Coordinates of C-alpha atoms in Angstrom, one line a residue:
X98 CA -14.3 -44.8 -50.0
X99 CA -11.2 -46.2 -48.3
X100 CA -11.1 -50.0 -48.4
X101 CA -10.0 -52.3 -45.7
X102 CA -8.0 -55.4 -46.8
X103 CA -6.2 -58.4 -45.4
X104 CA -3.4 -60.1 -47.2
X105 CA -0.2 -62.2 -46.8
X106 CA 3.1 -61.0 -48.3
X107 CA 6.7 -62.0 -48.2
X108 CA 8.8 -60.2 -45.4
X109 CA 10.7 -58.1 -48.0
X110 CA 7.4 -56.8 -49.4
X111 CA 6.0 -56.0 -45.9
X112 CA 9.2 -54.0 -45.1
X113 CA 9.0 -51.8 -48.3
X114 CA 6.2 -49.3 -48.7
X115 CA 6.3 -49.2 -52.5
X116 CA 6.5 -52.9 -52.9
X117 CA 3.5 -53.3 -50.6
X118 CA 1.6 -50.8 -52.6
X119 CA 2.4 -52.6 -55.8
X120 CA 1.2 -55.9 -54.3
X121 CA -2.1 -54.3 -53.2
X122 CA -2.7 -52.8 -56.6
X123 CA -2.3 -56.3 -58.2
X124 CA -4.5 -57.8 -55.6
X125 CA -7.3 -55.2 -56.3
X126 CA -6.7 -55.3 -60.1
X127 CA -6.0 -51.6 -60.2
X128 CA -3.0 -49.5 -61.4
X129 CA -0.3 -48.6 -58.8
X130 CA -1.0 -45.0 -59.7
X131 CA -4.6 -45.4 -58.5
X132 CA -3.5 -45.9 -54.9
X133 CA -2.5 -43.0 -52.7
X134 CA -1.6 -44.8 -49.5
X135 CA -1.7 -48.3 -47.9
X136 CA -2.0 -47.7 -44.2
X137 CA -1.1 -50.8 -42.2
X138 CA -3.3 -51.3 -39.2
X139 CA -1.9 -54.6 -37.9
X140 CA 1.1 -56.8 -38.8
X141 CA 2.1 -60.2 -37.7
X142 CA 4.4 -63.1 -38.7
X143 CA 3.1 -66.4 -40.0
X144 CA 5.9 -68.9 -39.7
X145 CA 3.8 -72.1 -39.8
X146 CA 4.9 -72.9 -43.4
X147 CA 8.3 -73.3 -44.9
X148 CA 7.9 -69.9 -46.7
X149 CA 7.4 -67.3 -44.0
X150 CA 4.7 -64.7 -44.7
X151 CA 3.6 -61.5 -43.0
X152 CA -0.1 -61.0 -42.3
X153 CA -1.2 -57.5 -43.1
X154 CA -4.4 -55.7 -42.2
X155 CA -4.6 -52.4 -43.9
X156 CA -6.7 -49.5 -45.3
X157 CA -6.2 -48.6 -48.9
X158 CA -6.7 -44.9 -49.9
X159 CA -7.2 -44.3 -53.6
X160 CA -6.0 -41.2 -55.4
X161 CA -9.3 -39.3 -55.3
X162 CA -9.6 -39.8 -51.5
X163 CA -8.1 -37.6 -48.9
X164 CA -5.6 -39.1 -46.5
X165 CA -4.0 -37.6 -43.4
X166 CA -1.4 -39.4 -41.2
X167 CA -2.8 -40.3 -37.8
X168 CA -1.6 -37.9 -35.1
X169 CA -1.7 -39.3 -31.6
X170 CA -2.2 -36.5 -29.1
X171 CA -2.3 -36.5 -25.3
X172 CA -5.6 -35.8 -23.6
X173 CA -6.3 -32.3 -22.4
X174 CA -4.9 -32.5 -18.9
X175 CA -5.9 -29.6 -16.6
X176 CA -4.0 -28.0 -13.7
X177 CA -4.8 -29.9 -10.6
X178 CA -2.5 -28.0 -8.2
X179 CA -5.4 -27.1 -5.9
X180 CA -7.6 -30.2 -6.4
X181 CA -8.3 -33.1 -4.0
X182 CA -5.2 -35.1 -3.4
X183 CA -4.8 -38.9 -3.9
X184 CA -1.7 -40.7 -2.8
X185 CA -0.1 -43.2 -5.3
X186 CA 2.5 -45.5 -3.8
X187 CA 4.8 -46.7 -6.5
X188 CA 5.9 -45.1 -9.8
X189 CA 5.7 -48.2 -12.0
X190 CA 3.3 -48.4 -14.9
X191 CA 0.3 -48.9 -12.6
X192 CA 1.2 -45.9 -10.5
X193 CA 2.1 -43.6 -13.3
X194 CA -0.9 -44.3 -15.5
X195 CA -3.1 -44.0 -12.4
X196 CA -1.6 -40.6 -11.8
X197 CA -2.3 -39.5 -15.4
X198 CA -5.8 -40.7 -15.2
X199 CA -6.4 -38.9 -11.9
X200 CA -5.2 -35.7 -13.5
X201 CA -7.6 -36.3 -16.4
X202 CA -10.4 -36.7 -13.8
X203 CA -9.4 -33.4 -12.0
X204 CA -7.6 -35.0 -9.0
X205 CA -4.1 -34.3 -7.8
X206 CA -1.8 -37.3 -7.6
X207 CA 1.0 -37.5 -5.0
X208 CA 3.3 -40.2 -6.4
X209 CA 5.6 -41.7 -3.8
X210 CA 8.5 -43.8 -5.1
X211 CA 11.0 -45.5 -2.8
X212 CA 13.7 -45.6 -5.5
X213 CA 15.5 -43.1 -7.7
X214 CA 14.5 -41.5 -11.0
X215 CA 15.6 -43.2 -14.2
X216 CA 19.0 -41.5 -14.4
X217 CA 19.8 -42.2 -10.7
X218 CA 18.9 -45.8 -11.1
X219 CA 21.6 -46.3 -13.8
X220 CA 24.4 -46.0 -11.2
X221 CA 22.8 -48.6 -9.0
X222 CA 22.3 -51.0 -11.8
X223 CA 25.9 -50.6 -12.7
X224 CA 26.8 -51.4 -9.1
X225 CA 24.9 -54.6 -9.0
X226 CA 26.2 -55.7 -12.4
X227 CA 29.8 -54.7 -11.9
X228 CA 30.4 -54.9 -8.1
X229 CA 27.6 -57.2 -6.9
X230 CA 26.2 -54.5 -4.6
X231 CA 22.5 -54.6 -4.2
X232 CA 20.8 -51.2 -3.3
X233 CA 17.6 -52.3 -1.6
X234 CA 15.5 -49.3 -2.8
X235 CA 17.1 -48.7 -6.2
X236 CA 17.6 -51.7 -8.5
X237 CA 16.0 -53.5 -11.5
X238 CA 12.7 -53.7 -9.6
X239 CA 12.5 -50.5 -7.6
X240 CA 12.7 -46.9 -9.0
X241 CA 11.0 -44.7 -11.6
X242 CA 9.1 -46.8 -14.0
X243 CA 9.3 -49.9 -11.8
X244 CA 10.5 -53.3 -13.1
X245 CA 9.3 -52.6 -16.6
X246 CA 11.8 -49.7 -17.2
X247 CA 14.8 -51.9 -17.4
X248 CA 13.0 -55.1 -18.3
X249 CA 12.4 -55.2 -22.1
X250 CA 9.3 -53.1 -22.5
X251 CA 7.0 -55.8 -23.9
X252 CA 3.6 -54.3 -24.5
X253 CA 1.3 -57.3 -25.3
X254 CA -1.2 -58.7 -22.9
X255 CA -3.8 -61.4 -22.8
X256 CA -6.4 -58.8 -21.8
X257 CA -9.6 -59.1 -24.0
X258 CA -10.4 -55.4 -23.5
X259 CA -8.8 -54.1 -26.6
X260 CA -10.2 -50.6 -26.1
X261 CA -8.2 -50.3 -22.9
X262 CA -5.1 -51.7 -24.5
X263 CA -5.3 -49.4 -27.4
X264 CA -5.7 -46.4 -25.1
X265 CA -2.5 -47.3 -23.2
X266 CA -0.6 -47.8 -26.5
X267 CA -1.8 -44.5 -27.8
X268 CA -0.7 -42.7 -24.6
X269 CA 2.7 -44.3 -25.0
X270 CA 3.0 -43.1 -28.6
X271 CA 2.0 -39.6 -27.5
X272 CA 4.8 -39.7 -24.9
X273 CA 7.3 -40.7 -27.6
X274 CA 7.1 -44.4 -28.3
X275 CA 7.3 -45.5 -31.9
X276 CA 3.9 -45.6 -33.7
X277 CA 4.9 -49.1 -34.8
X278 CA 3.6 -50.3 -31.4
X279 CA 0.1 -49.6 -32.7
X280 CA 0.7 -52.0 -35.6
X281 CA 2.8 -54.9 -34.4
X282 CA 1.0 -58.0 -33.0
X283 CA 3.6 -58.2 -30.3
X284 CA 4.6 -54.6 -29.6
X285 CA 7.8 -53.8 -27.8
X286 CA 9.6 -50.5 -26.9
X287 CA 13.0 -51.7 -25.7
X288 CA 14.9 -51.0 -22.5
X289 CA 17.1 -48.4 -24.1
X290 CA 14.0 -46.2 -25.1
X291 CA 11.7 -46.7 -22.2
X292 CA 13.6 -44.4 -19.7
X293 CA 13.0 -41.2 -21.8
X294 CA 9.3 -42.1 -22.1
X295 CA 9.0 -42.7 -18.4
X296 CA 10.7 -39.4 -17.7
X297 CA 8.3 -37.5 -20.0
X298 CA 5.3 -39.0 -18.2
X299 CA 6.8 -37.8 -14.9
X300 CA 7.3 -34.3 -16.2
X301 CA 3.7 -34.2 -17.5
X302 CA 2.4 -35.1 -14.1
X303 CA 4.5 -32.4 -12.5
X304 CA 3.6 -29.8 -15.2
X305 CA -0.1 -30.4 -14.3
X306 CA 0.4 -29.8 -10.6
X307 CA 0.8 -33.4 -9.5
X308 CA 3.8 -34.4 -7.3
X309 CA 6.3 -37.2 -8.0
X310 CA 8.7 -37.7 -5.1
X311 CA 11.7 -40.0 -5.3
X312 CA 13.6 -41.8 -2.5
X313 CA 10.4 -41.4 -0.5
X314 CA 9.7 -44.7 1.2
X315 CA 6.4 -45.5 2.9
X316 CA 6.9 -47.3 6.2
X317 CA 3.4 -47.1 7.7
X318 CA -0.2 -46.3 7.0
X319 CA -2.3 -43.9 8.9
X320 CA -5.6 -45.8 9.5
X321 CA -8.5 -44.8 11.8
X322 CA -11.7 -46.8 12.1
X323 CA -10.7 -49.0 9.1
X324 CA -10.4 -45.9 6.9
X325 CA -7.2 -44.7 5.2
X326 CA -6.0 -41.3 6.3
X327 CA -2.4 -41.2 5.0
X328 CA 1.1 -42.6 5.1
X329 CA 4.2 -42.3 7.3
X330 CA 7.5 -41.9 5.4
X331 CA 10.9 -43.2 6.4
X332 CA 12.0 -39.8 7.5
X333 CA 9.0 -39.5 9.9
X334 CA 6.9 -37.1 7.7
X335 CA 3.2 -37.8 7.4
X336 CA 1.3 -37.2 4.2
X337 CA -2.5 -37.0 4.7
X338 CA -5.1 -38.2 2.2
X339 CA -8.2 -40.4 2.4
X340 CA -7.6 -42.1 -0.9
X341 CA -4.5 -44.2 -1.6
X342 CA -3.6 -46.4 -4.6
X343 CA -1.1 -49.1 -3.6
X344 CA 0.9 -49.9 -6.7
X345 CA 4.2 -51.1 -5.2
X346 CA 5.0 -54.0 -7.6
X347 CA 5.5 -57.7 -7.0
X348 CA 8.8 -57.4 -5.1
X349 CA 7.8 -54.9 -2.3
X350 CA 8.1 -57.5 0.5
X351 CA 8.3 -54.8 3.2
X352 CA 4.8 -53.6 2.2
X353 CA 3.4 -57.1 2.4
X354 CA 5.0 -57.5 5.8
X355 CA 3.6 -54.2 6.9
X356 CA 0.0 -55.1 5.8
X357 CA 0.4 -58.5 7.6
X358 CA 1.7 -56.8 10.8
X359 CA -1.2 -54.4 10.8
X360 CA -3.6 -57.3 10.3
X361 CA -4.9 -55.8 7.0
X362 CA -6.3 -58.7 4.9
X363 CA -3.9 -60.2 2.4
X364 CA -3.6 -63.8 1.1
X365 CA -1.0 -66.1 -0.3
X366 CA -1.2 -66.4 -4.1
X367 CA 0.2 -69.1 -6.4
X368 CA 2.9 -68.0 -8.8
X369 CA 5.5 -69.7 -11.1
X370 CA 9.2 -70.3 -10.5
X371 CA 12.1 -71.8 -12.5
X372 CA 15.2 -70.8 -14.4
X373 CA 16.2 -68.5 -17.2
X374 CA 17.4 -70.3 -20.3
X375 CA 19.8 -68.8 -22.8
X376 CA 20.3 -70.0 -26.4
X377 CA 22.1 -68.5 -29.3
X378 CA 19.6 -66.3 -31.1
X379 CA 20.8 -67.8 -34.4
X380 CA 19.6 -71.2 -33.1
X381 CA 16.2 -69.9 -32.1
X382 CA 15.8 -68.2 -35.5
X383 CA 16.7 -71.5 -37.2
X384 CA 14.1 -73.4 -35.2
X385 CA 11.3 -70.9 -35.5
X386 CA 11.8 -69.8 -39.1
X387 CA 13.0 -73.2 -40.4
X388 CA 15.9 -71.6 -42.2
X389 CA 19.7 -71.4 -41.9
X390 CA 19.7 -67.6 -42.1
X391 CA 16.9 -65.2 -40.9
X392 CA 17.8 -62.4 -43.4
X393 CA 17.3 -58.7 -42.8
X394 CA 13.6 -58.5 -43.2
X395 CA 12.6 -60.7 -40.3
X396 CA 13.0 -59.8 -36.6
X397 CA 14.9 -62.0 -34.2
X398 CA 12.5 -64.9 -33.6
X399 CA 10.7 -65.2 -30.3
X400 CA 9.2 -68.4 -29.0
X401 CA 6.3 -69.4 -26.7
X402 CA 5.9 -72.9 -25.4
X403 CA 3.6 -74.6 -22.8
X404 CA 3.7 -78.2 -21.7
X405 CA 1.8 -80.2 -19.1
X406 CA 4.5 -82.1 -17.2
X407 CA 3.5 -84.5 -14.3
X408 CA 0.2 -82.6 -13.9
X409 CA 1.7 -79.1 -13.8
X410 CA 2.2 -76.4 -16.4
X411 CA 5.7 -75.7 -17.4
X412 CA 6.1 -72.7 -19.8
X413 CA 8.2 -69.9 -21.2
X414 CA 7.8 -66.5 -19.6
X415 CA 9.0 -63.1 -20.7
X416 CA 10.9 -64.4 -23.7
X417 CA 13.6 -61.9 -24.8
X418 CA 14.8 -62.2 -28.4
X419 CA 18.2 -60.7 -29.0
X420 CA 18.4 -59.9 -25.3
X421 CA 20.4 -60.4 -22.2
X422 CA 19.9 -61.7 -18.7
X423 CA 19.9 -59.3 -15.8
X424 CA 20.5 -59.5 -12.0
X425 CA 17.2 -58.5 -10.3
X426 CA 17.8 -59.1 -6.6
X427 CA 16.2 -56.5 -4.3
X428 CA 18.1 -57.4 -1.1
X429 CA 21.6 -58.5 -0.2
X430 CA 22.0 -62.3 0.3
X431 CA 19.8 -63.3 -2.7
X432 CA 20.1 -63.8 -6.4
X433 CA 17.3 -63.4 -9.0
X434 CA 17.3 -63.4 -12.8
X435 CA 15.2 -61.6 -15.4
X436 CA 15.7 -60.7 -19.1
X437 CA 15.4 -57.7 -21.3
X438 CA 16.0 -56.6 -24.9
X439 CA 17.1 -53.3 -26.5
X440 CA 14.7 -51.9 -29.1
X441 CA 16.6 -53.4 -32.0
X442 CA 16.8 -56.8 -30.3
X443 CA 20.3 -57.0 -31.7
X444 CA 22.2 -59.1 -29.1
X445 CA 23.5 -62.5 -30.1
X446 CA 21.6 -64.4 -27.5
X447 CA 17.9 -65.2 -26.7
X448 CA 16.7 -65.9 -23.3
X449 CA 13.4 -66.8 -21.6
X450 CA 12.2 -67.7 -18.2
X451 CA 11.2 -71.3 -18.1
X452 CA 8.9 -71.8 -15.1
X453 CA 6.7 -74.3 -13.3
X454 CA 3.3 -73.4 -11.9
X455 CA 3.1 -73.6 -8.2
X456 CA 0.1 -74.4 -6.0
X457 CA -0.8 -73.1 -2.5
X458 CA -0.1 -76.5 -1.0
X459 CA 3.5 -76.2 -2.2
X460 CA 4.0 -73.6 0.5
X461 CA 3.1 -75.9 3.4
X462 CA 6.7 -76.0 4.8
X463 CA 6.3 -72.2 5.4
X464 CA 2.7 -72.3 6.7
X465 CA 3.8 -70.6 9.9
X466 CA 4.1 -67.4 7.9
X467 CA 0.4 -67.4 7.0
X468 CA -0.4 -65.2 4.0
X469 CA 3.4 -64.7 3.5
X470 CA 4.1 -68.4 3.0
X471 CA 4.6 -68.1 -0.8
X472 CA 6.9 -65.1 -0.3
X473 CA 9.0 -67.0 2.2
X474 CA 9.1 -70.0 -0.2
X475 CA 10.4 -67.7 -2.9
X476 CA 12.9 -66.0 -0.6
X477 CA 14.3 -69.3 0.6
X478 CA 15.2 -70.4 -3.0
X479 CA 16.8 -67.1 -3.9
X480 CA 18.9 -67.2 -0.7
X481 CA 20.0 -70.8 -1.3
X482 CA 21.0 -69.9 -4.9
X483 CA 23.1 -67.0 -3.6
X484 CA 24.9 -69.3 -1.2
X485 CA 25.5 -72.1 -3.7
X486 CA 26.9 -69.6 -6.3
X487 CA 29.5 -68.1 -4.0
X488 CA 27.6 -65.4 -2.1
X489 CA 28.0 -62.7 -4.7
X490 CA 25.7 -61.7 -7.6
X491 CA 26.9 -64.7 -9.6
X492 CA 24.1 -67.2 -10.2
X493 CA 24.0 -71.0 -10.2
X494 CA 24.2 -72.2 -13.8
X495 CA 24.1 -75.5 -15.7
X496 CA 24.0 -76.7 -19.3
X497 CA 20.5 -77.8 -20.3
X498 CA 21.2 -81.5 -21.1
X499 CA 23.5 -81.8 -18.1
X500 CA 20.7 -80.6 -15.9
X501 CA 18.3 -83.2 -17.3
X502 CA 20.9 -85.9 -16.8
X503 CA 21.6 -84.8 -13.2
X504 CA 25.2 -84.0 -14.1
X505 CA 27.1 -80.9 -12.9
X506 CA 28.5 -79.1 -16.0
X507 CA 32.3 -79.2 -16.2
X508 CA 32.4 -75.8 -17.9
X509 CA 30.0 -72.9 -18.3
X510 CA 30.7 -70.6 -21.2
X511 CA 30.4 -66.9 -20.8
X512 CA 26.8 -65.8 -21.0
X513 CA 25.0 -62.5 -21.2
X514 CA 24.6 -62.4 -17.4
X515 CA 27.2 -59.8 -16.6
X516 CA 28.0 -60.7 -12.9
X517 CA 28.9 -64.2 -14.0
X518 CA 27.9 -67.8 -13.3
X519 CA 29.0 -70.6 -11.0
X520 CA 28.6 -74.2 -12.2
X521 CA 26.0 -75.8 -9.8
X522 CA 23.8 -78.9 -10.1
X523 CA 20.5 -77.0 -10.2
X524 CA 18.7 -79.8 -8.4
X525 CA 20.3 -78.4 -5.3
X526 CA 18.6 -75.1 -5.7
X527 CA 15.0 -76.2 -6.1
X528 CA 12.6 -78.5 -4.2
X529 CA 12.5 -82.0 -5.7
X530 CA 9.1 -81.6 -7.3
X531 CA 10.2 -78.5 -9.3
X532 CA 13.5 -80.2 -10.3
X533 CA 11.8 -83.4 -11.6
X534 CA 9.3 -81.4 -13.7
X535 CA 12.0 -79.3 -15.3
X536 CA 14.3 -82.2 -16.0
X537 CA 11.5 -83.9 -18.0
X538 CA 10.0 -80.7 -19.3
X539 CA 13.2 -79.6 -21.2
X540 CA 13.2 -82.9 -23.0
X541 CA 9.6 -82.4 -23.9
X542 CA 10.3 -78.9 -25.1
X543 CA 13.0 -80.4 -27.4
X544 CA 10.5 -82.7 -29.0
X545 CA 8.3 -79.7 -30.0
X546 CA 11.2 -77.4 -30.9
X547 CA 13.8 -79.5 -32.7
X548 CA 17.2 -78.3 -31.5
X549 CA 16.0 -76.5 -28.4
X550 CA 17.2 -79.3 -26.0
X551 CA 20.9 -78.8 -26.3
X552 CA 23.9 -78.6 -24.0
X553 CA 24.8 -75.3 -25.6
X554 CA 21.9 -73.8 -23.8
X555 CA 22.7 -72.5 -20.3
X556 CA 20.2 -72.4 -17.5
X557 CA 20.5 -69.6 -14.9
X558 CA 18.7 -69.9 -11.5
X559 CA 16.4 -68.7 -10.3
X560 CA 13.7 -67.0 -12.3
X561 CA 11.4 -66.3 -9.3
X562 CA 9.7 -63.0 -9.6
X563 CA 7.2 -63.9 -12.3
X564 CA 4.3 -62.4 -10.3
X565 CA 3.3 -61.4 -6.8
X566 CA 3.3 -64.2 -4.2
X567 CA 0.6 -62.2 -2.4
X568 CA -2.9 -61.0 -3.4
X569 CA -4.3 -58.0 -1.6
X570 CA -8.1 -58.6 -1.8
X571 CA -10.4 -55.9 -3.1
X572 CA -14.1 -55.5 -3.8
X573 CA -14.8 -56.5 -7.4
X574 CA -17.0 -53.5 -8.0
X575 CA -15.4 -50.6 -6.1
X576 CA -11.8 -52.0 -6.3
X577 CA -11.4 -50.8 -2.7
X578 CA -9.8 -53.1 -0.2
X579 CA -12.3 -55.4 1.4
X580 CA -11.4 -54.1 4.9
X581 CA -9.8 -50.6 4.7
X582 CA -11.9 -47.9 3.1
X583 CA -9.9 -45.6 0.8
X584 CA -7.2 -48.2 0.1
X585 CA -7.0 -49.3 -3.6
X586 CA -4.7 -52.3 -4.1
X587 CA -3.4 -52.1 -7.7
X588 CA -1.3 -53.7 -10.3
X589 CA 1.2 -56.6 -10.2
X590 CA 2.0 -56.2 -6.5
X591 CA -1.6 -56.6 -5.5
X592 CA -2.1 -59.6 -7.8
X593 CA -4.2 -57.9 -10.5
X594 CA -1.8 -57.5 -13.4
X595 CA 1.0 -59.2 -15.2
X596 CA 3.1 -56.8 -17.3
X597 CA 3.3 -53.1 -18.4
X598 CA -0.1 -52.9 -20.2
X599 CA -2.2 -54.8 -17.8
X600 CA -0.7 -52.9 -14.9
X601 CA -1.3 -49.5 -16.6
X602 CA -4.9 -50.6 -17.3
X603 CA -5.4 -51.5 -13.6
X604 CA -3.9 -48.2 -12.5
X605 CA -6.4 -46.3 -14.7
X606 CA -9.3 -48.5 -13.4
X607 CA -8.4 -47.7 -9.8
X608 CA -8.2 -44.0 -10.6
X609 CA -11.7 -44.1 -12.2
X610 CA -13.2 -45.8 -9.2
X611 CA -11.7 -43.2 -6.9
X612 CA -13.2 -40.4 -8.9
X613 CA -16.6 -42.2 -9.0
X614 CA -16.4 -42.6 -5.2
X615 CA -15.7 -38.9 -4.7
X616 CA -18.6 -37.9 -7.0
X617 CA -21.0 -40.2 -5.2
X618 CA -20.0 -38.9 -1.8
X619 CA -20.5 -35.3 -2.9
X620 CA -23.9 -35.9 -4.5

């Protein structure tokens, strides 16, 4: 009978199938020839000691036992061309996985995406990087695949529902992702590989009779007697359906404003805001691995750090080893930063959002905006940063130690942020309470990670789109909006997810609830 084992090995052993098999044989006191296959189930790095080890959970198959490589297949999707239609607004992970789940349940998704497909988006990303031109409907946040497509492709989540997580990971593998994402403790696809996977998901939806429409912007909802009846598009067309999944992402400010104008219940939600810090990846490797040279068997080191500073949480967010910083504004007159890594994580720099948790009372100066107070708070900082950096897509930047010492940096070296930087005292970008926390917090970070607090690290401002500044309330059982029947707020934009996996899970949950509602109504 195959035997499950757990062991720790050196990185070079974990990276070599034969060496790992030999290690397991010694561990089990059997000959190497007695083992047919060591199938790794989970792999993680233990860097707590001076000698770094790899934790391995595996199943050992012996020579007399049969072994077949695991094949991950797609579910049996049926043709839904003539089935009941459900509108899905937004083609990010929540919207796309909702659409796939709807097809699996025998319903026809109509996916409406304001932006372009993955290929079309590339031209607009080049325009914002090279020319500082922001296309409001096609950028790093809007377009096929949503913000995740060109934002690293991290696949880990704090969700405790491992079954749901594994289902999403298996679907991604079936659509072309590396099977390694099923094994790694912190799986990651990479910005260079995600677009093809997203494109294949789209083609599967269309192949099964669903619709995916690009450059199709929703500007109004058709609502009668507090029930959803459809949407109005920017070109004036109306699409009718009495079930709608709203999965527009955390930056769809026009949708939040539309809901507010129509007096559809929404509420301000706390989020986090700060800067994106860039270090040399070599330095982060040295800190995390306690070595001068990482070697070829360890991946570029990530880091995760949380501190309580002056009664608030200050923490790393969306850390990108071997990655770059990207311009993520969605409107002219603002600057926003985010980070991503290619699949090999082979860039020379590491970056991470370093953010401070906000509270609803922080939005008091914008209270006249009601539920949109947090959004206006966020917008004001992004616009101020744009003005201070020269009113282009350059961002305000400062060396880390200079920032803590309230000293404008005399020089800013070239960073991975392609549009460029402008030396600015970042205390002028943020409200005083955020600035004070960050000035102290970076020094506290340096006490935990020796070498982190350095003037060679460059802070880029702002990192402001960590999560939605608005929550769209829904019933905890039906997932339907508390006021509008047939409206299913979903994913990051509605305040119910934080990343590719949790957004995809939420999309599936909403699709399941819609199918359940339809079944109950027909019975």
